[in-house]
Coordinates of N, CA and C and ligand atoms in Angstrom, one line a residue:
M1339 N 11.0 -61.1 39.9 CA 10.5 -59.8 39.3 C 9.2 -59.5 40.1
N1340 N 9.1 -58.2 40.5 CA 8.0 -57.8 41.3 C 6.9 -57.2 40.3
K1341 N 5.8 -57.9 40.2 CA 4.8 -57.5 39.2 C 4.0 -56.2 39.7
E1342 N 4.1 -55.9 41.0 CA 3.4 -54.8 41.6 C 4.0 -53.5 41.0
T1343 N 5.3 -53.5 40.8 CA 5.9 -52.2 40.3 C 6.3 -52.3 38.8
L1344 N 5.9 -53.3 38.1 CA 6.2 -53.5 36.7 C 4.9 -53.4 35.9
H1345 N 4.8 -52.4 35.0 CA 3.6 -52.2 34.2 C 3.9 -52.4 32.8
V1346 N 3.4 -53.5 32.2 CA 3.6 -53.8 30.8 C 2.4 -53.3 30.0
I1347 N 2.6 -52.3 29.1 CA 1.5 -51.7 28.4 C 1.2 -52.5 27.2
D1348 N 0.2 -53.4 27.2 CA 0.0 -54.4 26.2 C -1.2 -54.1 25.3
H1349 N -1.6 -52.8 25.3 CA -2.7 -52.4 24.4 C -2.5 -52.8 23.0
P1350 N -3.5 -53.3 22.3 CA -3.3 -53.8 20.9 C -2.6 -52.8 20.0
L1351 N -2.9 -51.5 20.1 CA -2.2 -50.5 19.3 C -0.7 -50.5 19.6
V1352 N -0.4 -50.6 20.9 CA 1.0 -50.6 21.3 C 1.7 -51.8 20.7
Q1353 N 1.1 -53.0 20.8 CA 1.7 -54.2 20.3 C 1.9 -54.1 18.8
H1354 N 1.0 -53.5 18.1 CA 1.1 -53.3 16.6 C 2.3 -52.4 16.3
K1355 N 2.4 -51.3 17.0 CA 3.5 -50.3 16.8 C 4.8 -50.9 17.2
I1356 N 4.9 -51.7 18.2 CA 6.1 -52.4 18.6 C 6.6 -53.3 17.5
A1357 N 5.7 -54.0 16.9 CA 6.1 -54.9 15.8 C 6.7 -54.1 14.7
L1358 N 6.1 -53.0 14.3 CA 6.7 -52.1 13.3 C 8.0 -51.6 13.7
L1359 N 8.2 -51.2 15.0 CA 9.4 -50.7 15.5 C 10.6 -51.7 15.4
R1360 N 10.3 -52.9 15.7 CA 11.3 -54.0 15.7 C 11.9 -54.2 14.3
D1361 N 11.1 -54.0 13.3 CA 11.4 -54.4 11.9 C 12.7 -53.6 11.5
K1362 N 13.7 -54.4 11.2 CA 15.0 -53.8 10.8 C 14.9 -52.9 9.6
N1363 N 13.9 -53.0 8.8 CA 13.7 -52.2 7.6 C 13.1 -50.8 7.9
A1364 N 12.6 -50.6 9.2 CA 12.0 -49.3 9.5 C 13.2 -48.3 9.5
G1365 N 13.0 -47.2 8.8 CA 14.0 -46.1 8.7 C 13.9 -45.2 9.9
S1366 N 14.8 -44.2 10.0 CA 14.9 -43.3 11.2 C 13.6 -42.5 11.3
K1367 N 13.0 -42.1 10.2 CA 11.8 -41.3 10.3 C 10.6 -42.1 10.9
D1368 N 10.4 -43.3 10.4 CA 9.4 -44.2 10.9 C 9.7 -44.5 12.4
F1369 N 11.0 -44.8 12.6 CA 11.4 -45.2 14.0 C 11.1 -44.1 15.0
R1370 N 11.4 -42.9 14.7 CA 11.2 -41.8 15.6 C 9.7 -41.6 15.8
E1371 N 8.9 -41.7 14.7 CA 7.5 -41.5 14.9 C 6.9 -42.6 15.7
L1372 N 7.3 -43.8 15.6 CA 6.8 -44.9 16.4 C 7.1 -44.8 17.8
V1373 N 8.4 -44.4 18.1 CA 8.8 -44.2 19.5 C 8.0 -43.1 20.1
N1374 N 7.7 -42.1 19.4 CA 6.9 -41.0 19.9 C 5.5 -41.4 20.2
E1375 N 4.9 -42.2 19.3 CA 3.5 -42.7 19.4 C 3.4 -43.7 20.6
I1376 N 4.3 -44.6 20.7 CA 4.3 -45.6 21.8 C 4.5 -44.9 23.1
T1377 N 5.3 -43.9 23.2 CA 5.6 -43.1 24.4 C 4.3 -42.5 25.0
V1378 N 3.4 -42.1 24.1 CA 2.1 -41.5 24.5 C 1.4 -42.5 25.4
F1379 N 1.3 -43.8 24.9 CA 0.6 -44.8 25.6 C 1.3 -45.1 26.9
V1380 N 2.6 -45.2 26.9 CA 3.3 -45.5 28.1 C 3.1 -44.4 29.2
A1381 N 3.2 -43.2 28.7 CA 3.1 -42.0 29.6 C 1.6 -41.9 30.1
Y1382 N 0.7 -42.3 29.3 CA -0.7 -42.3 29.7 C -0.9 -43.2 31.0
E1383 N -0.3 -44.4 30.9 CA -0.3 -45.4 32.1 C 0.5 -44.8 33.3
A1384 N 1.6 -44.2 33.0 CA 2.5 -43.8 34.1 C 1.9 -42.6 34.8
T1385 N 1.0 -41.9 34.2 CA 0.4 -40.7 34.8 C -1.0 -41.0 35.4
R1386 N -1.4 -42.3 35.4 CA -2.7 -42.7 35.8 C -3.0 -42.3 37.3
D1387 N -2.0 -42.3 38.1 CA -2.3 -42.1 39.6 C -1.9 -40.6 40.0
L1388 N -1.9 -39.7 39.0 CA -1.6 -38.3 39.4 C -2.8 -37.9 40.3
P1389 N -2.5 -37.1 41.4 CA -3.5 -36.7 42.3 C -4.4 -35.6 41.7
L1390 N -5.7 -35.7 42.1 CA -6.7 -34.7 41.6 C -7.2 -33.9 42.7
E1391 N -7.7 -32.7 42.4 CA -8.4 -31.9 43.4 C -9.7 -31.4 42.8
E1392 N -10.7 -31.2 43.7 CA -12.0 -30.7 43.2 C -11.9 -29.2 43.0
V1393 N -12.4 -28.7 41.8 CA -12.4 -27.3 41.5 C -13.8 -27.0 41.0
T1394 N -14.2 -25.7 41.1 CA -15.5 -25.2 40.6 C -15.3 -24.6 39.3
I1395 N -16.0 -25.0 38.3 CA -15.9 -24.5 36.9 C -17.3 -23.9 36.5
E1396 N -17.2 -22.7 35.9 CA -18.5 -22.2 35.4 C -18.5 -22.5 33.9
T1397 N -19.5 -23.3 33.5 CA -19.7 -23.6 32.1 C -20.6 -22.5 31.6
P1398 N -20.9 -22.4 30.3 CA -21.8 -21.4 29.8 C -23.2 -21.6 30.3
I1399 N -23.5 -22.8 30.9 CA -24.8 -23.2 31.3 C -25.0 -23.1 32.8
T1400 N -23.9 -23.5 33.6 CA -24.1 -23.6 35.0 C -22.7 -23.7 35.7
T1401 N -22.8 -23.8 37.0 CA -21.5 -24.0 37.8 C -21.5 -25.5 38.2
C1402 N -20.3 -26.1 38.1 CA -20.2 -27.5 38.5 C -18.8 -27.8 39.1
K1403 N -18.8 -28.9 39.9 CA -17.6 -29.4 40.5 C -16.8 -30.3 39.5
Q1404 N -15.6 -30.1 39.3 CA -14.8 -30.9 38.4 C -13.5 -31.2 39.1
K1405 N -12.7 -32.1 38.5 CA -11.4 -32.5 39.1 C -10.3 -32.0 38.2
M1406 N -9.2 -31.5 38.8 CA -8.0 -31.1 38.0 C -6.8 -31.6 38.8
I1407 N -5.7 -31.8 38.0 CA -4.5 -32.3 38.5 C -3.9 -31.3 39.5
T1408 N -3.4 -31.9 40.6 CA -2.8 -31.1 41.7 C -1.5 -31.7 42.1
G1409 N -0.9 -31.2 43.1 CA 0.3 -31.9 43.7 C 1.6 -31.4 42.9
R1410 N 2.5 -32.3 43.0 CA 3.9 -32.0 42.4 C 3.8 -31.6 41.0
K1411 N 4.7 -30.7 40.6 CA 4.8 -30.4 39.2 C 5.7 -31.5 38.6
M1412 N 5.7 -31.7 37.3 CA 6.4 -32.8 36.7 C 7.7 -32.4 36.0
A1413 N 8.6 -33.4 35.9 CA 9.8 -33.2 35.1 C 10.0 -34.5 34.3
V1414 N 10.4 -34.3 33.1 CA 10.8 -35.4 32.2 C 12.3 -35.4 32.1
V1415 N 12.9 -36.6 32.4 CA 14.4 -36.7 32.3 C 14.8 -37.7 31.3
P1416 N 15.1 -37.4 30.1 CA 15.6 -38.3 29.1 C 17.1 -38.7 29.4
I1417 N 17.4 -40.0 29.3 CA 18.8 -40.4 29.3 C 19.3 -40.3 27.9
L1418 N 20.3 -39.4 27.6 CA 20.8 -39.2 26.3 C 21.6 -40.5 25.8
R1419 N 21.5 -40.7 24.5 CA 20.8 -40.0 23.5 C 19.4 -40.5 23.3
A1420 N 19.2 -41.8 23.4 CA 17.9 -42.4 22.9 C 16.7 -41.9 23.7
G1421 N 16.9 -41.5 24.9 CA 15.8 -41.0 25.7 C 15.1 -39.8 25.1
L1422 N 15.9 -39.0 24.3 CA 15.4 -37.8 23.6 C 14.2 -38.1 22.8
G1423 N 14.2 -39.4 22.2 CA 13.1 -39.8 21.3 C 11.7 -39.9 22.1
M1424 N 11.8 -39.9 23.4 CA 10.5 -40.1 24.1 C 10.0 -38.8 24.7
V1425 N 10.8 -37.7 24.6 CA 10.4 -36.5 25.3 C 9.1 -35.9 24.7
E1426 N 9.1 -35.8 23.4 CA 7.9 -35.1 22.8 C 6.6 -35.8 23.1
G1427 N 6.7 -37.2 23.1 CA 5.4 -38.0 23.4 C 4.9 -37.7 24.8
I1428 N 5.8 -37.6 25.8 CA 5.3 -37.3 27.2 C 4.9 -35.8 27.3
L1429 N 5.6 -34.9 26.7 CA 5.2 -33.5 26.7 C 3.9 -33.3 26.0
S1430 N 3.5 -34.1 25.1 CA 2.2 -33.9 24.4 C 1.1 -34.1 25.4
L1431 N 1.3 -34.9 26.5 CA 0.3 -35.1 27.5 C 0.5 -34.1 28.6
S1432 N 1.7 -33.6 28.9 CA 1.9 -32.7 30.0 C 2.8 -31.6 29.5
P1433 N 2.3 -30.6 28.7 CA 3.1 -29.6 28.1 C 3.9 -28.7 29.0
A1434 N 3.4 -28.6 30.3 CA 4.1 -27.7 31.2 C 5.3 -28.3 32.0
A1435 N 5.5 -29.6 31.8 CA 6.6 -30.3 32.5 C 7.9 -29.7 32.0
K1436 N 8.9 -29.6 33.0 CA 10.2 -29.2 32.7 C 11.0 -30.4 32.3
V1437 N 12.1 -30.2 31.6 CA 12.9 -31.3 31.0 C 14.4 -31.1 31.6
G1438 N 14.9 -32.2 32.2 CA 16.3 -32.3 32.6 C 16.9 -33.3 31.7
H1439 N 18.2 -33.2 31.6 CA 19.0 -34.2 30.7 C 20.1 -34.9 31.5
I1440 N 20.2 -36.2 31.3 CA 21.3 -37.0 31.8 C 22.0 -37.6 30.6
G1441 N 23.3 -37.3 30.4 CA 24.0 -37.9 29.3 C 24.7 -39.1 29.8
M1442 N 24.5 -40.2 29.1 CA 25.1 -41.5 29.6 C 25.4 -42.4 28.4
Y1443 N 26.6 -43.0 28.4 CA 26.8 -44.0 27.3 C 27.3 -45.3 28.0
R1444 N 27.0 -46.4 27.3 CA 27.4 -47.7 27.8 C 28.6 -48.2 27.1
D1445 N 29.7 -48.5 27.9 CA 30.9 -49.0 27.4 C 30.6 -50.4 26.7
E1446 N 31.0 -50.4 25.4 CA 30.5 -51.6 24.6 C 31.2 -52.9 25.1
E1447 N 32.4 -52.8 25.7 CA 33.1 -54.0 26.2 C 32.5 -54.4 27.6
T1448 N 32.5 -53.5 28.5 CA 32.2 -53.9 29.9 C 30.7 -53.7 30.2
L1449 N 29.9 -53.0 29.3 CA 28.5 -52.7 29.4 C 28.3 -51.7 30.6
E1450 N 29.4 -51.2 31.2 CA 29.2 -50.3 32.3 C 28.7 -48.9 31.8
P1451 N 27.8 -48.2 32.4 CA 27.4 -46.9 32.0 C 28.3 -45.8 32.5
H1452 N 28.5 -44.8 31.7 CA 29.3 -43.6 32.1 C 28.5 -42.4 31.9
E1453 N 28.5 -41.5 32.9 CA 27.8 -40.3 32.9 C 28.7 -39.2 32.3
Y1454 N 28.1 -38.4 31.3 CA 28.9 -37.3 30.7 C 28.2 -36.0 30.8
F1455 N 26.9 -36.0 31.2 CA 26.2 -34.7 31.2 C 25.1 -34.8 32.3
F1456 N 24.8 -33.7 33.0 CA 23.7 -33.7 34.0 C 23.2 -32.3 34.1
K1457 N 22.0 -32.0 33.7 CA 21.5 -30.6 33.8 C 20.0 -30.8 34.1
M1458 N 19.6 -30.3 35.3 CA 18.2 -30.4 35.8 C 17.6 -29.1 36.0
P1459 N 16.3 -29.1 36.0 CA 15.6 -27.9 36.5 C 16.0 -27.6 38.0
S1460 N 16.1 -26.3 38.4 CA 16.6 -26.0 39.7 C 15.8 -26.6 40.9
D1461 N 14.5 -26.8 40.6 CA 13.6 -27.4 41.7 C 13.3 -28.8 41.5
I1462 N 14.3 -29.6 40.9 CA 14.0 -31.0 40.5 C 13.5 -31.8 41.7
E1463 N 14.1 -31.5 42.9 CA 13.7 -32.4 44.1 C 12.3 -32.2 44.5
E1464 N 11.6 -31.1 44.0 CA 10.2 -30.9 44.3 C 9.2 -31.5 43.3
R1465 N 9.8 -32.1 42.3 CA 8.9 -32.5 41.1 C 8.7 -34.0 41.1
Q1466 N 7.6 -34.5 40.5 CA 7.4 -35.9 40.1 C 8.3 -36.1 38.9
V1467 N 9.2 -37.0 38.9 CA 10.2 -37.2 37.9 C 9.9 -38.4 37.0
F1468 N 9.9 -38.3 35.7 CA 9.7 -39.4 34.8 C 11.0 -39.5 34.0
V1469 N 11.8 -40.6 34.4 CA 13.0 -40.8 33.6 C 12.6 -41.7 32.4
V1470 N 13.1 -41.2 31.2 CA 12.7 -41.9 30.0 C 13.9 -42.4 29.2
D1471 N 13.9 -43.6 28.8 CA 14.9 -44.2 27.9 C 14.3 -45.4 27.2
P1472 N 14.3 -45.5 25.9 CA 13.6 -46.6 25.2 C 14.1 -48.0 25.7
M1473 N 15.4 -48.1 26.1 CA 15.9 -49.5 26.4 C 16.3 -49.7 27.8
L1474 N 15.8 -50.7 28.4 CA 16.2 -51.1 29.8 C 16.9 -52.5 29.6
A1475 N 18.2 -52.5 29.5 CA 18.9 -53.8 29.1 C 19.4 -54.4 30.3
T1476 N 20.7 -54.1 30.7 CA 21.2 -54.6 32.0 C 20.7 -53.8 33.2
G1477 N 20.2 -52.6 32.9 CA 19.7 -51.8 34.0 C 20.7 -50.8 34.5
G1478 N 22.0 -51.0 34.1 CA 23.1 -50.1 34.6 C 22.8 -48.6 34.4
S1479 N 22.4 -48.2 33.2 CA 22.1 -46.8 32.9 C 21.0 -46.3 33.7
A1480 N 19.9 -47.0 33.8 CA 18.8 -46.5 34.6 C 19.2 -46.4 36.1
I1481 N 19.9 -47.3 36.6 CA 20.3 -47.2 38.0 C 21.2 -46.0 38.3
L1482 N 22.2 -45.8 37.4 CA 23.1 -44.7 37.5 C 22.3 -43.4 37.4
A1483 N 21.3 -43.3 36.5 CA 20.5 -42.1 36.4 C 19.7 -41.8 37.7
V1484 N 19.2 -42.9 38.2 CA 18.4 -42.7 39.5 C 19.4 -42.2 40.6
E1485 N 20.6 -42.8 40.7 CA 21.6 -42.4 41.7 C 21.9 -40.9 41.5
A1486 N 22.1 -40.5 40.3 CA 22.5 -39.1 40.0 C 21.3 -38.2 40.5
L1487 N 20.1 -38.6 40.2 CA 19.0 -37.7 40.7 C 18.9 -37.7 42.2
M1488 N 19.1 -38.8 42.8 CA 19.0 -38.9 44.3 C 20.1 -38.1 44.9
K1489 N 21.2 -38.0 44.3 CA 22.3 -37.1 44.8 C 21.8 -35.6 44.8
R1490 N 20.9 -35.3 43.9 CA 20.4 -33.9 43.8 C 19.1 -33.8 44.6
G1491 N 18.9 -34.7 45.5 CA 17.8 -34.6 46.5 C 16.4 -35.2 46.0
V1492 N 16.4 -35.8 44.8 CA 15.1 -36.4 44.4 C 14.9 -37.7 45.2
K1493 N 13.7 -38.0 45.7 CA 13.5 -39.2 46.4 C 13.0 -40.3 45.4
A1494 N 13.4 -41.6 45.7 CA 13.1 -42.7 44.8 C 11.5 -42.7 44.6
K1495 N 10.8 -42.4 45.6 CA 9.3 -42.5 45.6 C 8.7 -41.5 44.5
D1496 N 9.5 -40.5 44.2 CA 9.0 -39.5 43.3 C 9.6 -39.7 41.8
I1497 N 10.1 -40.9 41.6 CA 10.7 -41.2 40.3 C 9.9 -42.4 39.7
K1498 N 9.6 -42.3 38.4 CA 9.0 -43.4 37.6 C 10.0 -43.6 36.4
F1499 N 10.1 -44.8 36.0 CA 11.0 -45.1 34.8 C 10.2 -45.6 33.7
L1500 N 10.3 -44.9 32.5 CA 9.5 -45.3 31.4 C 10.4 -45.7 30.2
C1501 N 10.1 -46.9 29.6 CA 10.9 -47.3 28.5 C 9.9 -47.9 27.5
I1502 N 10.5 -48.4 26.4 CA 9.8 -49.0 25.3 C 10.0 -50.5 25.3
V1503 N 11.2 -50.9 25.4 CA 11.6 -52.4 25.5 C 12.5 -52.6 26.7
S1504 N 12.1 -53.7 27.4 CA 12.9 -54.0 28.6 C 13.3 -55.5 28.6
A1505 N 14.4 -55.8 29.3 CA 14.8 -57.2 29.4 C 14.6 -57.6 30.9
P1506 N 14.3 -58.9 31.2 CA 14.1 -59.3 32.5 C 15.3 -58.9 33.5
D1507 N 16.6 -59.0 33.0 CA 17.7 -58.6 33.8 C 17.6 -57.2 34.3
G1508 N 17.3 -56.3 33.3 CA 17.2 -54.9 33.7 C 16.1 -54.5 34.6
V1509 N 15.0 -55.2 34.4 CA 13.8 -54.9 35.3 C 14.2 -55.4 36.7
E1510 N 14.8 -56.6 36.8 CA 15.2 -57.1 38.1 C 16.2 -56.3 38.8
A1511 N 17.2 -55.8 38.0 CA 18.3 -55.0 38.6 C 17.8 -53.7 39.2
L1512 N 16.9 -53.0 38.4 CA 16.4 -51.8 38.8 C 15.4 -52.0 40.0
Q1513 N 14.7 -53.0 40.0 CA 13.8 -53.3 41.1 C 14.5 -53.6 42.4
K1514 N 15.7 -54.4 42.2 CA 16.5 -54.7 43.4 C 17.1 -53.5 44.0
A1515 N 17.6 -52.6 43.1 CA 18.3 -51.4 43.6 C 17.3 -50.4 44.2
Y1516 N 16.1 -50.3 43.6 CA 15.2 -49.3 44.0 C 13.8 -49.9 44.0
P1517 N 13.4 -50.6 45.0 CA 12.1 -51.4 44.9 C 10.9 -50.5 44.8
E1518 N 11.0 -49.2 45.2 CA 9.8 -48.3 45.2 C 9.6 -47.7 43.8
I1519 N 10.5 -47.8 42.9 CA 10.4 -47.2 41.6 C 9.5 -48.0 40.7
H1520 N 8.4 -47.4 40.1 CA 7.6 -48.1 39.2 C 8.2 -48.1 37.8
I1521 N 8.1 -49.2 37.1 CA 8.7 -49.3 35.7 C 7.5 -49.5 34.7
Y1522 N 7.5 -48.7 33.7 CA 6.5 -48.8 32.7 C 7.1 -49.1 31.4
T1523 N 6.7 -50.2 30.7 CA 7.4 -50.7 29.5 C 6.3 -51.1 28.5
A1524 N 6.6 -50.9 27.2 CA 5.7 -51.3 26.2 C 5.9 -52.8 25.8
A1525 N 7.1 -53.4 26.2 CA 7.4 -54.8 25.9 C 8.4 -55.3 26.9
L1526 N 8.1 -56.5 27.4 CA 9.1 -57.2 28.2 C 9.6 -58.4 27.4
D1527 N 10.9 -58.2 27.0 CA 11.5 -59.2 26.1 C 12.0 -60.4 26.8
E1528 N 12.6 -61.4 26.0 CA 13.1 -62.6 26.5 C 14.4 -62.6 27.4
K1529 N 15.4 -61.9 26.8 CA 16.7 -62.0 27.4 C 17.7 -61.0 26.8
L1530 N 18.9 -61.0 27.3 CA 20.0 -60.2 26.7 C 20.9 -61.2 26.0
N1531 N 21.5 -60.8 24.9 CA 22.5 -61.6 24.2 C 23.9 -61.4 24.8
E1532 N 24.9 -62.1 24.3 CA 26.2 -62.0 24.9 C 26.8 -60.6 24.8
N1533 N 26.3 -59.7 23.9 CA 26.8 -58.4 23.7 C 25.9 -57.4 24.5
G1534 N 25.0 -57.9 25.4 CA 24.2 -57.0 26.2 C 23.0 -56.4 25.4
Y1535 N 22.7 -56.9 24.2 CA 21.6 -56.4 23.5 C 20.3 -57.2 23.8
I1536 N 19.2 -56.5 23.8 CA 17.9 -57.1 24.2 C 17.5 -58.0 23.0
V1537 N 17.0 -59.2 23.3 CA 16.5 -60.2 22.3 C 15.0 -60.5 22.6
P1538 N 14.1 -60.3 21.6 CA 14.4 -59.9 20.2 C 14.8 -58.5 20.0
G1539 N 14.3 -57.6 20.9 CA 14.7 -56.2 20.9 C 14.5 -55.4 19.6
L1540 N 15.3 -54.4 19.4 CA 15.1 -53.6 18.2 C 16.5 -53.1 17.8
G1541 N 17.6 -53.6 18.4 CA 18.9 -53.1 18.0 C 19.3 -52.0 18.9
D1542 N 20.1 -51.1 18.3 CA 20.6 -49.9 19.1 C 19.7 -48.8 18.9
A1543 N 18.9 -48.4 19.9 CA 17.9 -47.4 19.8 C 18.4 -46.1 19.4
G1544 N 19.5 -45.7 20.0 CA 20.1 -44.4 19.7 C 20.5 -44.3 18.2
D1545 N 21.1 -45.3 17.7 CA 21.6 -45.3 16.3 C 20.4 -45.3 15.4
R1546 N 19.3 -46.1 15.7 CA 18.2 -46.2 14.8 C 17.4 -44.8 14.8
L1547 N 17.3 -44.2 16.0 CA 16.6 -42.9 16.1 C 17.3 -41.8 15.3
F1548 N 18.6 -41.8 15.4 CA 19.4 -40.6 14.9 C 20.1 -41.0 13.6
G1549 N 19.9 -42.2 13.1 CA 20.5 -42.6 11.8 C 22.0 -42.7 11.8
T1550 N 22.6 -43.1 13.0 CA 24.1 -43.2 13.1 C 24.6 -44.6 13.0
L1551 N 23.8 -45.5 12.4 CA 24.2 -46.9 12.3 C 25.5 -47.0 11.5
Ligands
PRP485 C1 21.4 -47.4 25.4 C2 20.0 -47.1 25.8 C3 20.2 -47.1 27.3 C4 21.2 -48.1 27.6 C5 20.6 -49.4 28.1 O1 22.2 -46.3 25.4 O2 19.5 -46.0 25.3 O3 20.6 -45.8 27.8 O4 21.9 -48.4 26.3 O5 21.5 -50.3 28.5 P1 21.7 -50.8 30.0 O6 20.4 -51.0 30.6 O7 22.5 -52.0 29.8 O8 22.5 -49.7 30.7 P2 23.7 -46.2 24.7 O9 24.7 -46.4 25.8 O10 23.8 -47.1 23.6 O11 23.8 -44.7 24.3 P3 23.1 -43.9 23.2 O12 21.6 -43.7 23.6 O13 23.8 -42.6 23.2 O14 23.2 -44.7 21.9
URA486 N1 20.8 -50.4 24.2 C1 20.2 -50.5 23.0 O1 20.0 -49.4 22.3 N2 19.7 -51.6 22.6 C2 19.8 -52.8 23.3 O2 19.3 -53.8 22.9 C3 20.5 -52.7 24.6 C4 21.0 -51.5 25.0

């Protein structure tokens, strides 16, 4: 595992919220709120290196030099369904970002991901792309999502992957496939079980978010 491109957000507030999120008794409303709140912290770290430029601002008192974000515009790309739960959190930090969607489901037997939807902003290859999905398990869905974006002209260096809970297998698989992609996660868990679920994890994120258990 390459620690240079893996960012585990272990802020005390994040650890507290992750504990609440893992609790099997948390209902959909609480689960959605917690995913949203944790995403704000993850996105805060993932946007730490956005480039700045100096600008001149006139305050009511004087003129001063300040820094504002420059460079590529942003796009948030949730992997459906569960990724949708992270969109609002990241947009609360960057309201002007455009949103592209990738629909993907994991075959429960083979654990292979299957793409069923792909709709991006027309200038996606010119944007800094934040792919969001709460769960990075085997890494299959994340890798297929990156492949689909690269087919549309997005460079791996312009992609960051944001999740809530990750497994070592998924981190290693994504890093092996795309070493330049930085991964931001609120928790790095122990392992996958025989059904491909993250342990201790939080169960099926999509079902818990949308109440389809
Ligand atoms: C979940 C999750 C990820 C994927 C992770 O989605 O949201 O997309 O599994 O697993 P992987 O790393 O092994 O590919 P799922 O296929 O359950 O679809 P859903 O979000 O529609 O429930
Ligand atoms: N997808 C989920 O929603 N949860 C897991 O633990 C693994 C994949």
